Amino acid sequence: MAIFLDEGSRVLVQGMTGAEGMRHTAKMLRSGTTVVGGVNPRKAGRSVRIEGRALPVFGSVAEAVAATGADVSVVLVPAAATRDAVIEAVDARIGMCVVITEGVPVHDTAAFWAHAQATRGGDGRPATRIIGPNCPGVISPGRSNAGIIPADITGPGRIGLVSKSGTLTYQLMYELRDIGFSTCVGIGGDPVVGTTHIDALAAFQEDPETDLIVMIGEIGGDAEERAAAYIREHVDKPVIGYVAGFTAPEGRTMGHAGAIVSGSSGTAEAKRAALEAAGVTVGRTPSEAALLVRKAVA
């Protein structure tokens, strides 16, 4: 078992016919992902040959879902087209929409997130889980890979990872490659994102194949403090944390759009203190966090 994505997932790529879409579709196929096709209204009815396979191109997500049974969409379209692409996926009731695109205007993200929350499935819950935008995606090593995370830097195991940072996701995956991961979730670092730390923590807590959780945060906002409160009340699996930005200067955006310290709010030190108060062991560097994981699973 993994969270959000497994070997049964059928992945559609919105933007598959572009250069980045073709490159990352090839990587997903090489990692064993079941990619069932792409969406491009201007090229509907054609097929694109990638990794020796002829993948169909559909005119809409709804057509693709009807024809292939796709339940995951990876969005690799330009920022200006992302809002419409995600709303189209939500209207098609696709189960999960992984938004890789960076530079999406915050009001566009807020619009498609609100639309996803308002669009309900048969069980009365939101029909579509949004992950991202500006994220590397989700990988359940050895099972499926929806996004741009390199699949060859780690293997399957029993660690769950949720992170705002794509680069730090890769680093922890590599440093702990001999132990391996159940699922790694890159939620993105924009001010507004779909799936949160808390959503992933809740899923890992319920996953019988996850023994330990690694949570990576960064400066800005209060997501880590809210996650700490959730951990205190709801998570009894060990959690190892890391917060990027201990030396970040006040008032300067660092990398991600949401990574900014304003006054005493959103500092790495405040987040570390909140996590440690909730029982999370926090490393001062990514490598120290990896070492703490090794000690915990020894």
Tab-separated table of C-alpha atoms in Angstrom:
chain	number	residue	atom	x	y	z
A	1	MET	CA	0.000	0.000	0.000
A	2	ALA	CA	1.103	3.553	-0.680
A	3	ILE	CA	-0.683	6.867	-0.397
A	4	PHE	CA	-2.317	8.772	-3.268
A	5	LEU	CA	-0.545	6.768	-6.043
A	6	ASP	CA	0.139	3.089	-6.682
A	7	GLU	CA	0.720	0.544	-9.442
A	8	GLY	CA	-2.973	0.656	-10.367
A	9	SER	CA	-2.938	4.399	-11.092
A	10	ARG	CA	-3.643	5.354	-14.714
A	11	VAL	CA	-1.904	8.607	-15.545
A	12	LEU	CA	-2.903	11.214	-18.103
A	13	VAL	CA	-0.556	14.070	-19.082
A	14	GLN	CA	-2.065	17.468	-19.880
A	15	GLY	CA	0.607	19.062	-22.054
A	16	MET	CA	2.155	15.764	-23.165
A	17	THR	CA	2.830	17.003	-26.707
A	18	GLY	CA	5.097	19.872	-25.615
A	19	ALA	CA	8.839	19.479	-25.165
A	20	GLU	CA	8.702	19.232	-21.373
A	21	GLY	CA	5.621	17.055	-21.541
A	22	MET	CA	7.281	14.549	-23.849
A	23	ARG	CA	10.514	14.511	-21.830
A	24	HIS	CA	8.827	13.836	-18.517
A	25	THR	CA	6.291	11.430	-19.989
A	26	ALA	CA	9.252	9.369	-21.206
A	27	LYS	CA	10.735	9.400	-17.700
A	28	MET	CA	7.438	8.374	-16.136
A	29	LEU	CA	7.129	5.485	-18.587
A	30	ARG	CA	10.693	4.344	-17.871
A	31	SER	CA	9.905	4.270	-14.156
A	32	GLY	CA	6.998	1.916	-14.750
A	33	THR	CA	4.114	4.381	-14.611
A	34	THR	CA	1.004	3.460	-16.553
A	35	VAL	CA	0.679	6.536	-18.779
A	36	VAL	CA	-2.488	6.177	-20.832
A	37	GLY	CA	-2.303	9.287	-23.021
A	38	GLY	CA	-2.263	13.052	-23.232
A	39	VAL	CA	-4.535	16.027	-23.837
A	40	ASN	CA	-4.151	18.701	-26.493
A	41	PRO	CA	-7.300	19.950	-28.282
A	42	ARG	CA	-5.283	21.048	-31.318
A	43	LYS	CA	-3.782	17.566	-31.780
A	44	ALA	CA	-6.731	15.425	-30.751
A	45	GLY	CA	-7.018	12.120	-32.590
A	46	ARG	CA	-3.306	11.794	-33.188
A	47	SER	CA	-0.837	9.702	-31.261
A	48	VAL	CA	2.642	10.495	-29.994
A	49	ARG	CA	5.358	7.863	-29.942
A	50	ILE	CA	7.307	7.936	-26.673
A	51	GLU	CA	9.579	5.170	-25.392
A	52	GLY	CA	8.383	2.905	-28.172
A	53	ARG	CA	4.714	3.358	-27.309
A	54	ALA	CA	2.054	5.170	-29.329
A	55	LEU	CA	0.188	7.271	-26.769
A	56	PRO	CA	-3.190	8.700	-27.836
A	57	VAL	CA	-3.877	12.434	-27.699
A	58	PHE	CA	-7.384	13.446	-26.650
A	59	GLY	CA	-9.287	16.679	-27.129
A	60	SER	CA	-10.314	16.969	-23.492
A	61	VAL	CA	-9.736	15.352	-20.112
A	62	ALA	CA	-13.313	14.071	-20.099
A	63	GLU	CA	-12.739	12.247	-23.396
A	64	ALA	CA	-9.500	10.782	-22.080
A	65	VAL	CA	-11.081	9.581	-18.846
A	66	ALA	CA	-13.953	7.962	-20.744
A	67	ALA	CA	-11.595	6.209	-23.150
A	68	THR	CA	-8.801	5.135	-20.805
A	69	GLY	CA	-10.088	5.139	-17.241
A	70	ALA	CA	-7.416	7.657	-16.259
A	71	ASP	CA	-7.611	8.608	-12.580
A	72	VAL	CA	-4.538	10.834	-12.267
A	73	SER	CA	-3.630	13.871	-14.353
A	74	VAL	CA	-0.193	15.478	-14.477
A	75	VAL	CA	-0.395	19.120	-15.596
A	76	LEU	CA	2.599	20.297	-17.624
A	77	VAL	CA	1.047	23.256	-19.449
A	78	PRO	CA	2.212	26.917	-19.350
A	79	ALA	CA	1.237	28.977	-16.317
A	80	ALA	CA	-1.291	31.069	-18.243
A	81	ALA	CA	-3.220	27.926	-19.218
A	82	THR	CA	-2.990	26.127	-15.899
A	83	ARG	CA	-6.201	27.374	-14.309
A	84	ASP	CA	-8.332	26.187	-17.228
A	85	ALA	CA	-6.433	22.887	-17.437
A	86	VAL	CA	-7.018	22.070	-13.769
A	87	ILE	CA	-10.664	23.109	-13.865
A	88	GLU	CA	-11.125	20.849	-16.899
A	89	ALA	CA	-9.596	17.945	-14.981
A	90	VAL	CA	-11.807	18.631	-11.959
A	91	ASP	CA	-14.919	18.809	-14.139
A	92	ALA	CA	-13.957	15.392	-15.523
A	93	ARG	CA	-13.955	14.130	-11.888
A	94	ILE	CA	-10.399	12.844	-12.152
A	95	GLY	CA	-9.222	11.522	-8.810
A	96	MET	CA	-5.964	13.429	-8.495
A	97	CYS	CA	-4.492	16.371	-10.406
A	98	VAL	CA	-0.749	16.947	-9.973
A	99	VAL	CA	0.133	20.503	-11.024
A	100	ILE	CA	3.818	20.730	-11.882
A	101	THR	CA	3.714	24.182	-13.521
A	102	GLU	CA	5.489	26.987	-11.691
A	103	GLY	CA	4.643	30.681	-11.862
A	104	VAL	CA	0.878	30.165	-11.623
A	105	PRO	CA	-0.765	33.404	-10.376
A	106	VAL	CA	-2.020	32.994	-6.818
A	107	HIS	CA	-5.542	34.070	-7.740
A	108	ASP	CA	-5.607	31.363	-10.438
A	109	THR	CA	-4.564	28.731	-7.910
A	110	ALA	CA	-7.183	29.982	-5.458
A	111	ALA	CA	-9.809	29.747	-8.214
A	112	PHE	CA	-9.082	26.154	-9.238
A	113	TRP	CA	-8.642	25.075	-5.619
A	114	ALA	CA	-12.056	26.513	-4.731
A	115	HIS	CA	-13.560	24.819	-7.776
A	116	ALA	CA	-12.054	21.485	-6.717
A	117	GLN	CA	-13.456	21.861	-3.212
A	118	ALA	CA	-16.922	22.629	-4.575
A	119	THR	CA	-16.980	19.754	-7.075
A	120	ARG	CA	-18.069	16.649	-5.234
A	121	GLY	CA	-17.850	12.996	-6.115
A	122	GLY	CA	-20.382	10.274	-5.419
A	123	ASP	CA	-19.258	9.958	-1.796
A	124	GLY	CA	-19.911	13.650	-1.127
A	125	ARG	CA	-16.231	14.506	-0.797
A	126	PRO	CA	-14.217	16.641	-3.261
A	127	ALA	CA	-13.874	14.612	-6.442
A	128	THR	CA	-10.305	15.680	-7.156
A	129	ARG	CA	-7.229	15.909	-4.946
A	130	ILE	CA	-5.014	18.794	-6.068
A	131	ILE	CA	-1.257	18.527	-5.520
A	132	GLY	CA	0.800	21.653	-6.214
A	133	PRO	CA	1.181	23.853	-8.132
A	134	ASN	CA	4.917	24.401	-8.481
A	135	CYS	CA	5.674	20.927	-7.174
A	136	PRO	CA	7.702	17.908	-8.351
A	137	GLY	CA	4.759	15.526	-7.986
A	138	VAL	CA	4.230	12.211	-6.241
A	139	ILE	CA	6.210	8.985	-6.437
A	140	SER	CA	5.601	5.600	-4.868
A	141	PRO	CA	8.977	4.038	-5.748
A	142	GLY	CA	8.734	0.847	-7.752
A	143	ARG	CA	5.019	1.399	-8.308
A	144	SER	CA	4.233	4.670	-10.054
A	145	ASN	CA	5.571	8.178	-10.594
A	146	ALA	CA	3.310	11.153	-11.406
A	147	GLY	CA	5.471	14.199	-12.051
A	148	ILE	CA	9.128	15.036	-12.485
A	149	ILE	CA	10.768	13.337	-9.483
A	150	PRO	CA	13.778	11.243	-10.605
A	151	ALA	CA	12.768	7.627	-10.085
A	152	ASP	CA	16.269	6.176	-10.017
A	153	ILE	CA	17.585	7.842	-6.848
A	154	THR	CA	15.833	5.618	-4.338
A	155	GLY	CA	13.763	2.479	-4.005
A	156	PRO	CA	10.685	1.161	-2.245
A	157	GLY	CA	10.662	1.100	1.538
A	158	ARG	CA	8.671	2.144	4.584
A	159	ILE	CA	9.426	5.869	4.979
A	160	GLY	CA	6.792	8.436	4.019
A	161	LEU	CA	8.026	11.842	2.880
A	162	VAL	CA	6.116	15.116	2.495
A	163	SER	CA	7.970	18.243	1.462
A	164	LYS	CA	7.536	21.795	0.235
A	165	SER	CA	10.875	21.607	-1.586
A	166	GLY	CA	11.535	19.554	-4.683
A	167	THR	CA	15.305	19.708	-4.286
A	168	LEU	CA	15.218	18.644	-0.645
A	169	THR	CA	12.804	15.858	-1.570
A	170	TYR	CA	15.440	14.528	-3.941
A	171	GLN	CA	18.227	14.930	-1.398
A	172	LEU	CA	16.416	13.012	1.348
A	173	MET	CA	15.369	10.329	-1.133
A	174	TYR	CA	19.003	9.888	-2.186
A	175	GLU	CA	20.471	9.989	1.309
A	176	LEU	CA	18.002	7.329	2.490
A	177	ARG	CA	17.994	5.291	-0.727
A	178	ASP	CA	19.150	2.134	1.038
A	179	ILE	CA	16.115	2.276	3.357
A	180	GLY	CA	13.563	3.375	0.768
A	181	PHE	CA	10.186	5.075	0.701
A	182	SER	CA	6.525	4.115	0.600
A	183	THR	CA	5.515	7.413	-1.048
A	184	CYS	CA	7.170	10.819	-1.491
A	185	VAL	CA	4.837	13.805	-1.907
A	186	GLY	CA	6.073	17.197	-3.089
A	187	ILE	CA	3.337	19.651	-2.161
A	188	GLY	CA	5.036	22.784	-3.568
A	189	GLY	CA	6.069	26.035	-1.969
A	190	ASP	CA	3.557	28.545	-3.343
A	191	PRO	CA	1.463	30.631	-0.908
A	192	VAL	CA	-1.626	28.616	-1.948
A	193	VAL	CA	-1.312	24.863	-2.545
A	194	GLY	CA	-3.768	22.024	-2.764
A	195	THR	CA	-2.682	19.070	-0.634
A	196	THR	CA	-1.007	20.198	2.599
A	197	HIS	CA	1.442	18.721	5.074
A	198	ILE	CA	-1.550	17.768	7.224
A	199	ASP	CA	-3.270	15.904	4.381
A	200	ALA	CA	-0.147	13.825	3.752
A	201	LEU	CA	0.479	13.246	7.463
A	202	ALA	CA	-3.061	11.938	7.878
A	203	ALA	CA	-2.649	9.581	4.924
A	204	PHE	CA	0.739	8.290	6.115
A	205	GLN	CA	-0.656	7.753	9.604
A	206	GLU	CA	-3.303	5.446	8.094
A	207	ASP	CA	-0.904	3.677	5.706
A	208	PRO	CA	0.177	0.284	7.133
A	209	GLU	CA	3.263	0.285	4.888
A	210	THR	CA	4.631	3.534	6.321
A	211	ASP	CA	6.564	3.195	9.588
A	212	LEU	CA	8.118	6.664	9.857
A	213	ILE	CA	7.354	10.061	8.347
A	214	VAL	CA	9.795	12.718	7.157
A	215	MET	CA	8.348	16.221	6.937
A	216	ILE	CA	10.250	19.024	5.210
A	217	GLY	CA	9.099	22.607	5.595
A	218	GLU	CA	10.521	26.018	4.922
A	219	ILE	CA	10.156	29.605	6.068
A	220	GLY	CA	6.963	31.570	5.453
A	221	GLY	CA	3.342	31.078	6.395
A	222	ASP	CA	2.211	28.850	9.256
A	223	ALA	CA	1.753	25.469	7.553
A	224	GLU	CA	4.438	23.825	9.688
A	225	GLU	CA	2.961	25.187	12.925
A	226	ARG	CA	-0.472	23.860	11.940
A	227	ALA	CA	1.104	20.520	11.013
A	228	ALA	CA	2.767	20.427	14.431
A	229	ALA	CA	-0.592	20.884	16.132
A	230	TYR	CA	-2.028	18.085	13.993
A	231	ILE	CA	0.857	15.746	14.809
A	232	ARG	CA	0.394	16.356	18.517
A	233	GLU	CA	-3.240	15.257	18.341
A	234	HIS	CA	-3.373	12.659	15.592
A	235	VAL	CA	0.000	11.100	14.645
A	236	ASP	CA	1.633	8.384	16.724
A	237	LYS	CA	4.216	7.292	14.154
A	238	PRO	CA	7.680	8.835	14.547
A	239	VAL	CA	8.140	12.056	12.581
A	240	ILE	CA	11.530	13.510	11.624
A	241	GLY	CA	11.503	17.110	10.438
A	242	TYR	CA	13.641	19.678	8.704
A	243	VAL	CA	12.855	23.361	8.072
A	244	ALA	CA	14.808	25.154	5.348
A	245	GLY	CA	15.823	28.757	5.907
A	246	PHE	CA	17.500	29.095	9.313
A	247	THR	CA	19.761	31.825	7.906
A	248	ALA	CA	17.195	33.518	5.652
A	249	PRO	CA	17.155	37.348	5.936
A	250	GLU	CA	13.882	38.992	6.936
A	251	GLY	CA	11.711	40.399	4.135
A	252	ARG	CA	13.402	38.605	1.226
A	253	THR	CA	11.604	35.888	-0.741
A	254	MET	CA	13.820	32.798	-0.825
A	255	GLY	CA	13.225	30.542	-3.807
A	256	HIS	CA	9.562	29.682	-3.467
A	257	ALA	CA	6.958	32.437	-3.606
A	258	GLY	CA	5.722	31.569	-0.132
A	259	ALA	CA	9.178	31.419	1.448
A	260	ILE	CA	9.429	34.803	3.132
A	261	VAL	CA	9.901	35.875	6.732
A	262	SER	CA	7.920	38.920	7.879
A	263	GLY	CA	8.870	40.146	11.332
A	264	SER	CA	8.838	37.225	13.779
A	265	SER	CA	6.285	35.289	11.718
A	266	GLY	CA	7.243	32.289	9.637
A	267	THR	CA	10.825	31.870	10.814
A	268	ALA	CA	12.578	28.535	10.673
A	269	GLU	CA	13.327	28.770	14.393
A	270	ALA	CA	9.649	29.281	15.274
A	271	LYS	CA	8.673	26.326	13.119
A	272	ARG	CA	11.390	24.130	14.628
A	273	ALA	CA	10.203	25.013	18.118
A	274	ALA	CA	6.582	24.209	17.250
A	275	LEU	CA	7.521	20.848	15.738
A	276	GLU	CA	9.773	19.853	18.619
A	277	ALA	CA	7.045	20.796	21.093
A	278	ALA	CA	4.809	18.323	19.242
A	279	GLY	CA	7.367	15.537	19.605
A	280	VAL	CA	8.992	15.841	16.175
A	281	THR	CA	12.760	15.388	16.044
A	282	VAL	CA	14.119	18.198	13.864
A	283	GLY	CA	17.468	18.168	12.073
A	284	ARG	CA	19.451	21.376	11.599
A	285	THR	CA	20.499	20.266	8.107
A	286	PRO	CA	19.026	17.814	5.583
A	287	SER	CA	21.889	15.401	6.225
A	288	GLU	CA	21.290	15.579	9.972
A	289	ALA	CA	17.610	14.844	9.354
A	290	ALA	CA	18.643	11.778	7.326
A	291	LEU	CA	20.922	10.667	10.166
A	292	LEU	CA	18.047	11.036	12.627
A	293	VAL	CA	15.928	8.800	10.409
A	294	ARG	CA	18.666	6.142	10.421
A	295	LYS	CA	18.827	6.219	14.190
A	296	ALA	CA	15.041	5.968	14.442
A	297	VAL	CA	14.764	2.913	12.210
A	298	ALA	CA	17.901	1.141	13.515
